[in-house]
XYZ file of C-alpha atoms in Angstrom:
341
model
C -72.498 128.187 -21.502
C -76.011 128.073 -22.877
C -76.625 124.404 -22.119
C -74.936 123.213 -25.316
C -71.383 122.169 -26.016
C -68.886 123.910 -28.266
C -70.104 121.833 -31.185
C -73.400 123.732 -31.130
C -75.482 120.542 -30.913
C -75.865 118.029 -28.126
C -72.851 118.233 -25.795
C -70.483 115.279 -26.168
C -68.628 113.073 -23.718
C -65.356 114.689 -24.860
C -66.711 118.159 -24.022
C -67.722 117.016 -20.543
C -64.218 115.539 -20.054
C -62.573 118.806 -21.187
C -64.771 120.904 -18.880
C -64.053 118.606 -15.885
C -60.345 118.366 -16.704
C -60.345 114.578 -16.838
C -60.129 111.839 -19.452
C -63.048 110.506 -21.481
C -62.839 107.125 -19.677
C -63.169 108.816 -16.279
C -66.373 110.563 -17.374
C -67.706 107.221 -18.608
C -66.905 105.583 -15.249
C -68.702 108.311 -13.306
C -71.783 108.079 -15.536
C -71.819 104.281 -15.155
C -71.666 104.537 -11.360
C -68.223 102.976 -10.956
C -66.733 102.998 -7.458
C -63.218 103.367 -8.934
C -63.444 107.170 -9.025
C -62.480 109.615 -6.253
C -65.187 111.769 -4.690
C -63.407 114.931 -5.908
C -63.382 113.660 -9.515
C -66.994 112.508 -9.352
C -68.138 115.939 -8.146
C -66.166 117.679 -10.929
C -67.638 115.427 -13.621
C -71.181 115.799 -12.294
C -70.771 119.586 -12.247
C -69.601 119.533 -15.870
C -72.524 117.318 -16.847
C -74.944 119.754 -15.197
C -73.337 122.879 -16.733
C -73.297 121.478 -20.258
C -76.682 119.753 -20.026
C -75.102 116.492 -21.145
C -77.581 113.617 -21.443
C -76.057 110.126 -21.855
C -77.611 108.337 -24.783
C -77.933 104.885 -23.256
C -79.038 103.180 -26.449
C -76.155 104.627 -28.452
C -73.676 103.863 -25.696
C -74.912 100.293 -25.342
C -74.725 99.783 -29.095
C -71.226 101.247 -29.342
C -70.014 99.090 -26.479
C -71.924 96.055 -27.720
C -73.905 96.196 -24.483
C -77.468 95.138 -23.742
C -77.853 96.623 -20.234
C -79.174 93.261 -19.050
C -77.714 90.456 -16.938
C -78.993 86.906 -16.474
C -79.412 85.114 -13.170
C -79.148 81.443 -14.129
C -80.238 78.722 -11.701
C -79.522 75.228 -13.107
C -82.170 73.562 -10.942
C -85.705 72.261 -11.583
C -88.569 74.696 -11.080
C -89.886 72.677 -8.110
C -86.662 73.158 -6.161
C -86.491 76.874 -7.010
C -89.900 77.516 -5.451
C -89.412 75.139 -2.485
C -85.984 76.404 -1.425
C -85.963 79.879 0.241
C -82.232 80.202 -0.548
C -83.005 81.146 -4.138
C -85.544 83.866 -3.332
C -83.020 85.452 -0.931
C -80.393 85.494 -3.693
C -82.886 87.102 -6.096
C -83.714 89.716 -3.438
C -80.026 90.605 -3.022
C -79.417 90.830 -6.764
C -82.512 92.979 -7.239
C -81.512 95.308 -4.404
C -78.059 95.845 -5.924
C -79.543 96.578 -9.365
C -82.233 98.927 -7.996
C -80.257 102.121 -8.664
C -78.985 101.046 -12.087
C -80.589 100.816 -15.521
C -79.650 97.131 -15.789
C -82.459 94.638 -16.359
C -82.450 91.220 -14.690
C -83.337 88.096 -16.664
C -84.147 85.109 -14.425
C -83.606 81.718 -16.057
C -84.168 78.239 -14.642
C -82.269 75.497 -16.437
C -82.982 72.257 -14.630
C -83.320 69.970 -17.646
C -81.072 69.217 -20.621
C -83.640 70.805 -22.949
C -83.696 74.016 -20.897
C -79.911 74.117 -20.878
C -79.706 73.738 -24.649
C -82.210 76.559 -25.046
C -80.229 78.689 -22.581
C -76.960 78.008 -24.441
C -78.583 79.168 -27.673
C -79.920 82.309 -25.971
C -76.567 83.202 -24.409
C -74.627 82.551 -27.613
C -76.634 85.388 -29.171
C -75.033 87.751 -26.585
C -78.435 88.902 -25.369
C -77.013 89.761 -21.919
C -73.843 91.516 -20.734
C -73.081 89.025 -17.995
C -74.312 86.031 -16.030
C -74.796 85.249 -12.348
C -74.711 81.473 -11.937
C -76.187 79.980 -8.763
C -76.165 76.395 -7.413
C -73.550 74.887 -9.708
C -72.964 71.136 -9.569
C -69.602 69.549 -10.381
C -69.375 68.672 -14.061
C -71.961 71.256 -15.108
C -70.957 72.409 -18.629
C -72.493 75.898 -18.247
C -69.438 77.649 -16.705
C -67.165 76.418 -19.509
C -69.733 77.427 -22.144
C -69.874 80.952 -20.697
C -66.067 81.145 -20.686
C -65.983 80.063 -24.353
C -68.547 82.731 -25.238
C -66.513 85.357 -23.416
C -69.476 86.393 -21.252
C -68.471 87.862 -17.863
C -69.659 85.412 -15.199
C -69.757 85.279 -11.399
C -70.874 82.122 -9.614
C -72.388 81.603 -6.187
C -70.769 78.656 -4.456
C -67.405 77.330 -5.609
C -67.327 74.128 -7.683
C -64.043 73.073 -6.074
C -61.208 74.372 -3.910
C -59.458 75.469 -7.121
C -62.360 77.499 -8.526
C -61.188 79.523 -11.556
C -64.252 81.715 -12.092
C -64.999 84.816 -10.001
C -67.148 83.529 -7.138
C -68.973 84.397 -3.946
C -69.398 81.801 -1.220
C -70.028 81.510 2.487
C -67.682 79.693 4.854
C -69.494 76.365 4.726
C -66.851 74.385 6.574
C -66.598 76.775 9.549
C -70.395 77.105 9.757
C -70.925 73.336 9.885
C -68.146 72.887 12.446
C -69.757 75.533 14.683
C -73.107 73.710 14.456
C -71.551 70.406 15.530
C -69.533 72.055 18.346
C -72.807 73.521 19.617
C -74.358 70.035 19.747
C -71.281 68.659 21.537
C -71.431 71.532 24.044
C -75.055 70.611 24.733
C -73.877 67.162 25.775
C -75.024 65.259 22.688
C -72.992 62.123 22.110
C -74.322 60.413 18.987
C -74.459 63.165 16.359
C -75.629 62.253 12.861
C -75.552 64.394 9.737
C -77.665 64.626 6.575
C -75.478 65.894 3.739
C -76.298 67.752 0.562
C -75.576 66.232 -2.871
C -71.967 64.945 -3.113
C -71.435 66.803 -6.422
C -71.993 70.193 -4.747
C -68.740 71.534 -3.281
C -70.528 73.478 -0.534
C -72.192 70.250 0.622
C -68.766 68.549 0.724
C -67.441 71.434 2.849
C -70.342 71.094 5.314
C -69.595 67.394 5.668
C -65.897 68.205 6.187
C -66.892 70.676 8.922
C -68.923 67.946 10.640
C -65.971 65.546 10.498
C -63.441 68.143 11.691
C -65.541 69.237 14.684
C -65.914 65.628 15.851
C -62.218 64.912 15.328
C -61.224 68.072 17.228
C -63.366 66.871 20.158
C -61.657 63.477 20.080
C -64.774 61.725 18.815
C -64.494 59.000 16.170
C -66.476 59.607 12.970
C -68.996 56.787 12.477
C -69.811 56.535 8.771
C -73.182 54.973 9.661
C -74.161 58.359 11.154
C -73.745 60.031 7.746
C -76.709 59.921 5.331
C -76.735 61.530 1.882
C -79.562 63.972 1.132
C -80.396 66.224 -1.806
C -81.433 69.565 -0.225
C -85.146 68.637 -0.499
C -87.650 67.975 2.299
C -88.373 64.466 1.026
C -84.619 63.825 0.856
C -84.370 64.878 4.502
C -87.152 62.480 5.498
C -85.588 59.607 3.573
C -82.136 60.209 5.086
C -83.621 60.484 8.589
C -85.354 57.115 8.159
C -82.026 55.566 7.152
C -80.270 57.047 10.177
C -82.918 55.840 12.630
C -82.697 52.331 11.191
C -78.908 52.295 11.509
C -78.626 54.160 14.842
C -81.923 54.191 16.777
C -80.123 55.722 19.791
C -78.840 58.859 18.001
C -79.438 62.019 20.022
C -78.613 64.820 17.537
C -78.779 65.574 13.821
C -77.015 68.282 11.815
C -78.811 68.709 8.477
C -76.951 70.569 5.719
C -80.052 72.674 4.893
C -83.146 73.928 6.717
C -85.422 72.265 4.181
C -83.816 68.867 4.857
C -83.999 69.593 8.599
C -87.753 70.163 8.206
C -88.078 66.739 6.548
C -85.927 65.159 9.260
C -88.056 66.774 11.968
C -91.250 65.321 10.499
C -89.693 61.873 10.355
C -88.437 62.118 13.948
C -91.923 63.039 15.176
C -93.424 60.156 13.171
C -90.979 57.848 14.964
C -92.038 59.207 18.358
C -88.821 61.180 18.985
C -89.232 64.530 20.770
C -87.202 67.556 19.631
C -84.965 68.520 21.397
C -85.478 66.247 24.435
C -84.713 63.020 22.585
C -82.980 64.366 19.465
C -81.508 67.855 18.989
C -81.789 69.214 15.455
C -79.716 71.865 13.656
C -80.081 73.124 10.070
C -78.142 75.342 7.687
C -79.177 78.607 5.906
C -81.376 80.161 8.640
C -84.169 80.610 6.116
C -87.817 81.364 6.847
C -88.265 77.578 7.209
C -86.132 77.623 10.378
C -88.222 80.295 12.095
C -91.538 78.613 11.248
C -90.665 75.104 12.419
C -92.029 73.716 15.675
C -89.921 74.006 17.717
C -88.041 76.827 15.916
C -84.855 75.492 14.344
C -81.305 76.268 15.390
C -79.538 77.017 12.122
C -76.333 78.345 10.565
C -77.166 81.724 9.070
C -75.733 82.357 5.623
C -75.739 86.020 4.547
C -77.621 84.964 1.400
C -78.988 88.369 0.413
C -75.539 89.937 0.886
C -74.076 87.141 -1.257
C -76.512 88.129 -4.019
C -75.489 91.787 -3.674
C -71.773 90.944 -3.681
C -72.101 88.752 -6.783
C -73.891 91.544 -8.600
C -71.286 94.165 -7.662
C -68.514 91.844 -8.860
C -70.296 91.182 -12.157
C -71.093 94.843 -12.886
C -67.440 95.685 -12.220
C -66.274 93.040 -14.686
C -68.748 94.206 -17.323
C -67.296 97.718 -16.885
C -63.812 96.303 -17.500
C -62.577 96.504 -13.900
C -60.442 93.678 -12.511
C -61.920 93.568 -9.004
C -61.659 90.713 -6.510
C -61.686 87.161 -7.831
C -63.407 85.587 -4.831
C -65.332 86.578 -1.733
C -66.031 84.225 1.179
C -68.547 85.650 3.630
C -68.788 84.499 7.273
C -71.722 82.504 8.678
C -73.004 82.466 12.255
C -75.040 80.051 14.336
C -78.500 81.193 15.421
C -79.585 79.126 18.437
C -83.284 78.346 18.904
C -85.372 75.780 20.756
C -84.614 72.751 18.537
C -81.239 72.185 20.175
């Protein structure tokens, strides 16, 4: 061949398929980087592409498939929390790493207020993106249903409930929290308090359930006065810690459902003259940069946050390409023990 197809002009997808001895859809999957193709087939298609000098016309292909080659990462939280919480930057890093070898653009959108959500709904209804990654979803948030109505492929990070219907990626919040509390029990702590995340976040509920289950398994009664509600912010951690010290001045351990809240709790403990860990052991959740920079360094449950971002992205790209794929992925956590406990 002279670098052109049998048509005499630019070689076509059909000509590549004929040369490789496969169907048109298989060629399309190889060109789009799908993992649902055998190595033998991929090599044959790539050889045909090289022999014919086929160049995919991305703009034409996107137009024909009603594609934009862009996905949105939507975080329905206020800007202040996005920049204060390392969890979100780790997710962005994972998503970006997974998209690095593709032509797909990432659109980052914060939608913490009703006005921002209305603007986002208008933007998405114009089908400006091929799919959406939705992070930090609270119960009752209308965004998932809106995306379903619009028919936009969506993957969420963190289930909204045990019966989550959307494709989702989560970490094992319950097991991680239970391991944290078992660690405190093993260290001989007897009065273990917890600072929870917001009650309308399913992951926060699971962390509280893990706390309760670990105590119950050790034959310890659960004292509701040792449970204080937080909001995943440092100030929320301080406020909850003040409540706990007022109710139970003799507490000797605290499991906070996020590192940021643990940082707030640690500041409040020091202000009250409590030494960490001699007087009060402290454990967080996420194992973010906050944990490593605390004094003393914080024992924390490590979530594979970057890998969660990568997994979400792989799931979404597969759905955009029309592949069924897995409906849910729950990744394991592990406890990282440092000087705070």
